Amino acid sequence: MRRSLVAGNWKMHGRSSNAARLAAGVRDGLPAECGAEVVLCPPFPHLPVAADRLEGGRVRLGAQDVCEREDGAHTGEVSAEMLVDAGCAFVIVGHSERRSLYGETDDVVARKYLRARQAGLTPILCLGESLGEREAGSTRRVVERQLTAVAEHCGEEAFRSGVVAYEPVWAIGTGRTATPEQAQDVHAFIRSLLSARWGELASGVRILYGGSVKAGNAERLFSMPDVDGGLIGGASLDADEFIRICALSG
Ligand code: 13P
């Protein structure tokens, strides 16, 4: 049985005072009966204040990106060990905004995934096709290429109890969410790829859906057999809305 996971990706929003309020709001508002694992991913400068508010509670901390290299002369970068030191347990890698706006290739994403794993973090690997790719019928080919790059570079151990997030680019920040059936179709495909490679391991990998998830559409998405939770952008900036989504996930 996979425990559901809901992660809030705050992206580049807010000041430390908002981060403190939001983290405390989620910590205090999460109902005791919510069985999901809940993670907040603030921007780097807000990690300390969020870590402070979440300390000792059940909400975990994550980052939005990590450097693929070890500590050293890499101006502007943040290492996996620094994230652990800041209190992170998770890190998002390969978000489509990093791929499209900052030129992250499949190879860089694979190296980030492995580095995160080596430092003891759980990477949340983002995959997903653009609108053009979906319309051209290339969704499976794109997702397979993105997943295979990481699987081949990192190997079976790195995927044990891994987390993958299917985030169709056309659904991110657009209000146009994938239908539950579209999400299930791609999630099942991702699991079949993992299963073909590593058998039983695939059933333990959590596959999250991301892209315009709100409290109003989360329940149907989360009811799909291969949707194990969500990676939430805009709706994670409102503590009450985010908590409602968490409560719907299990
Ligand atoms: P939205 O929920 O704002 O569409 O963002 C999704 C996302 O990119 C999460 O990583």
Coordinates of C-alpha atoms and ligand atoms in Angstrom, one line a residue:
M1 CA 0.0 0.0 0.0
R2 CA 1.5 3.3 -1.0
R3 CA 1.1 6.2 1.4
S4 CA -0.1 9.3 -0.5
L5 CA 2.0 12.3 -0.6
V6 CA 1.1 16.0 -1.2
A7 CA 3.8 18.5 -1.8
G8 CA 3.4 22.2 -2.1
N9 CA 5.7 23.9 -4.6
W10 CA 5.7 27.6 -3.7
K11 CA 7.9 28.5 -6.7
M12 CA 9.3 32.0 -6.5
H13 CA 6.6 33.6 -4.4
G14 CA 6.4 35.5 -1.1
R15 CA 8.7 37.0 1.5
S16 CA 9.9 35.3 4.7
S17 CA 6.9 36.7 6.7
N18 CA 4.5 35.0 4.3
A19 CA 6.6 31.8 4.4
A20 CA 6.4 31.7 8.2
R21 CA 2.7 32.3 8.2
L22 CA 2.0 29.7 5.5
A23 CA 4.2 27.0 7.1
A24 CA 2.6 27.6 10.5
G25 CA -0.9 27.6 8.9
V26 CA -0.3 24.2 7.3
R27 CA 1.3 22.8 10.4
D28 CA -1.6 23.9 12.6
G29 CA -4.4 23.3 10.2
L30 CA -3.6 19.8 9.0
P31 CA -6.3 17.5 10.4
A32 CA -4.9 14.7 12.7
E33 CA -6.8 12.1 10.6
C34 CA -5.0 13.1 7.4
G35 CA -2.9 10.1 6.5
A36 CA -0.9 11.7 3.7
E37 CA 2.7 12.6 3.9
V38 CA 2.8 16.4 3.5
V39 CA 5.8 18.4 2.2
L40 CA 6.3 22.1 1.7
C41 CA 8.9 23.4 -0.8
P42 CA 9.6 27.1 -0.2
P43 CA 12.2 29.1 -2.1
F44 CA 15.8 28.7 -0.8
P45 CA 16.0 31.8 1.3
H46 CA 12.8 30.9 3.2
L47 CA 13.9 27.4 4.1
P48 CA 15.2 28.4 7.6
V49 CA 12.0 30.1 8.6
A50 CA 9.9 27.3 7.3
A51 CA 12.1 24.7 9.0
D52 CA 11.7 26.6 12.3
R53 CA 7.9 26.6 12.0
L54 CA 7.7 22.9 11.0
E55 CA 10.2 21.6 13.5
G56 CA 9.0 18.6 15.5
G57 CA 5.7 18.4 13.5
R58 CA 4.5 16.0 10.8
V59 CA 4.9 18.3 7.8
R60 CA 8.2 17.8 6.0
L61 CA 10.4 20.3 4.3
G62 CA 11.6 20.2 0.7
A63 CA 13.5 22.4 -1.8
Q64 CA 12.7 23.2 -5.4
D65 CA 16.0 22.4 -7.0
V66 CA 19.5 21.2 -6.2
C67 CA 22.9 21.4 -7.8
E68 CA 24.1 18.3 -9.6
R69 CA 27.7 18.8 -8.2
E70 CA 29.2 18.5 -4.8
D71 CA 30.2 21.4 -2.6
G72 CA 32.8 23.7 -4.2
A73 CA 33.3 26.7 -6.5
H74 CA 29.9 26.8 -8.1
T75 CA 28.6 30.4 -7.6
G76 CA 24.9 30.7 -7.1
E77 CA 24.3 27.0 -6.6
V78 CA 23.0 25.0 -3.6
S79 CA 24.3 21.5 -2.8
A80 CA 22.3 18.5 -1.7
E81 CA 24.2 18.5 1.6
M82 CA 23.3 22.1 2.2
L83 CA 19.6 21.2 1.8
V84 CA 20.0 18.4 4.3
D85 CA 21.7 20.8 6.7
A86 CA 18.8 23.2 6.2
G87 CA 16.3 20.5 7.3
C88 CA 15.1 19.3 3.9
A89 CA 14.0 15.7 3.4
F90 CA 12.8 16.1 -0.2
V91 CA 13.8 18.1 -3.3
I92 CA 12.0 18.6 -6.6
V93 CA 14.2 17.9 -9.6
G94 CA 13.5 18.4 -13.3
H95 CA 10.5 20.7 -12.9
S96 CA 9.4 21.8 -16.4
E97 CA 10.1 25.4 -15.6
R98 CA 13.7 24.4 -14.9
R99 CA 13.8 22.4 -18.1
S100 CA 12.3 25.1 -20.3
L101 CA 13.4 28.3 -18.8
Y102 CA 16.9 27.3 -17.5
G103 CA 17.9 24.7 -20.0
E104 CA 18.0 21.7 -17.8
T105 CA 18.6 18.6 -20.0
D106 CA 17.5 15.0 -19.2
D107 CA 21.2 14.4 -18.4
V108 CA 21.4 17.3 -15.8
V109 CA 18.1 16.2 -14.3
A110 CA 19.5 12.6 -13.9
R111 CA 22.6 13.9 -12.2
K112 CA 20.6 16.1 -9.8
Y113 CA 18.4 13.1 -9.0
L114 CA 21.4 10.9 -8.1
R115 CA 23.2 13.7 -6.1
A116 CA 20.0 14.2 -4.1
R117 CA 19.7 10.5 -3.4
Q118 CA 23.4 10.2 -2.4
A119 CA 22.9 13.0 0.2
G120 CA 19.9 11.2 1.7
L121 CA 17.2 13.3 0.2
T122 CA 14.1 12.0 -1.6
P123 CA 14.0 13.5 -5.0
I124 CA 10.6 14.2 -6.6
L125 CA 11.3 13.7 -10.3
C126 CA 9.0 15.8 -12.6
L127 CA 8.1 14.6 -16.0
G128 CA 5.6 15.8 -18.6
E129 CA 4.9 16.7 -22.1
S130 CA 4.1 20.1 -23.7
L131 CA 0.8 20.9 -25.4
G132 CA 2.4 20.5 -28.8
E133 CA 3.8 17.1 -27.8
R134 CA 0.4 15.9 -26.6
E135 CA -1.3 17.1 -29.7
A136 CA 1.3 15.4 -31.8
G137 CA 0.6 12.1 -29.9
S138 CA 4.1 12.1 -28.4
T139 CA 3.1 12.0 -24.7
R140 CA 4.4 8.5 -24.0
R141 CA 7.5 9.0 -26.0
V142 CA 8.5 12.2 -24.1
V143 CA 7.7 10.7 -20.7
E144 CA 9.6 7.5 -21.5
R145 CA 12.6 9.5 -22.6
Q146 CA 12.6 11.7 -19.5
L147 CA 12.2 8.7 -17.1
T148 CA 14.7 6.5 -18.9
A149 CA 17.4 9.1 -18.7
V150 CA 17.1 9.1 -14.9
A151 CA 16.6 5.3 -14.6
E152 CA 19.7 4.5 -16.6
H153 CA 21.9 7.0 -14.8
C154 CA 20.7 6.3 -11.3
G155 CA 19.8 2.6 -11.3
E156 CA 17.5 0.5 -9.2
E157 CA 18.6 1.5 -5.8
A158 CA 18.0 5.2 -6.5
F159 CA 14.4 4.4 -7.4
R160 CA 13.5 2.4 -4.4
S161 CA 10.7 4.2 -2.6
G162 CA 11.1 6.9 -5.3
V163 CA 8.7 9.7 -6.1
V164 CA 7.8 10.7 -9.6
A165 CA 5.5 13.6 -10.5
Y166 CA 3.6 13.7 -13.8
E167 CA 3.1 17.3 -14.6
P168 CA 1.8 17.9 -18.1
V169 CA 3.2 21.3 -19.1
W170 CA -0.1 22.5 -20.6
A171 CA -1.8 22.0 -17.2
I172 CA 0.7 24.0 -15.1
G173 CA -0.6 27.3 -13.9
T174 CA -3.2 27.3 -16.7
G175 CA -6.3 26.3 -14.8
R176 CA -6.6 23.5 -17.4
T177 CA -6.1 20.3 -15.4
A178 CA -5.7 16.9 -17.0
T179 CA -8.8 14.8 -16.6
P180 CA -8.5 12.0 -14.0
E181 CA -8.5 9.5 -17.0
Q182 CA -5.7 11.3 -18.8
A183 CA -3.7 11.4 -15.6
Q184 CA -4.4 7.7 -14.8
D185 CA -3.4 6.7 -18.3
V186 CA 0.1 8.3 -18.1
H187 CA 0.6 7.3 -14.4
A188 CA -0.1 3.7 -15.3
F189 CA 2.3 4.0 -18.3
I190 CA 5.0 5.3 -16.0
R191 CA 4.5 2.5 -13.6
S192 CA 4.6 -0.1 -16.4
L193 CA 8.0 1.4 -17.5
L194 CA 9.3 1.0 -14.0
S195 CA 7.9 -2.5 -13.7
A196 CA 9.3 -3.6 -17.1
R197 CA 12.7 -2.5 -15.8
W198 CA 12.6 -3.5 -12.1
G199 CA 9.5 -5.6 -11.5
E200 CA 8.0 -5.4 -8.0
L201 CA 9.9 -2.1 -7.2
A202 CA 7.4 -0.2 -9.4
S203 CA 4.5 -0.9 -7.0
G204 CA 6.3 1.1 -4.2
V205 CA 7.0 4.2 -6.3
R206 CA 4.6 7.0 -5.6
I207 CA 3.5 8.9 -8.7
L208 CA 2.0 12.3 -8.0
Y209 CA 0.0 14.4 -10.4
G210 CA 0.7 18.1 -10.8
G211 CA -1.0 20.8 -12.9
S212 CA -3.8 23.1 -11.7
V213 CA -4.8 20.8 -8.8
K214 CA -7.3 22.6 -6.6
A215 CA -9.6 21.5 -3.7
G216 CA -12.4 21.3 -6.3
N217 CA -10.8 18.7 -8.6
A218 CA -8.4 16.9 -6.2
E219 CA -10.8 14.2 -5.1
R220 CA -11.4 12.7 -8.5
L221 CA -7.8 12.9 -9.5
F222 CA -6.7 11.2 -6.2
S223 CA -9.3 8.5 -6.7
M224 CA -7.4 7.1 -9.6
P225 CA -5.5 3.9 -8.8
D226 CA -2.1 5.1 -9.9
V227 CA -2.4 8.7 -8.7
D228 CA -0.7 8.6 -5.3
G229 CA -1.0 12.3 -4.4
G230 CA -0.2 15.7 -5.9
L231 CA 2.4 18.3 -6.5
I232 CA 0.6 21.6 -6.0
G233 CA 1.7 25.0 -7.3
G234 CA -0.7 28.0 -7.0
A235 CA -3.1 26.3 -4.6
S236 CA -0.3 25.6 -2.1
L237 CA 0.1 29.3 -1.4
D238 CA -3.2 29.3 0.5
A239 CA -3.0 27.3 3.7
D240 CA -6.7 26.4 3.9
E241 CA -6.9 25.3 0.2
F242 CA -3.7 23.3 0.5
I243 CA -5.0 21.6 3.7
R244 CA -8.2 20.7 2.0
I245 CA -6.3 19.1 -0.9
C246 CA -4.1 17.1 1.6
A247 CA -7.2 15.9 3.4
L248 CA -8.7 14.6 0.1
S249 CA -5.6 12.6 -0.6
G250 CA -6.0 10.1 2.1
Ligands
13P1 P1 0.0 24.8 -10.6 O1 -0.7 23.9 -9.5 O2 0.0 26.2 -10.2 O3 -0.6 24.5 -11.9 O4 1.5 24.3 -10.6 C1 1.8 23.0 -10.7 C2 3.3 22.8 -10.5 O5 4.1 23.2 -11.4 C3 3.7 22.2 -9.3 O6 5.1 21.9 -9.4

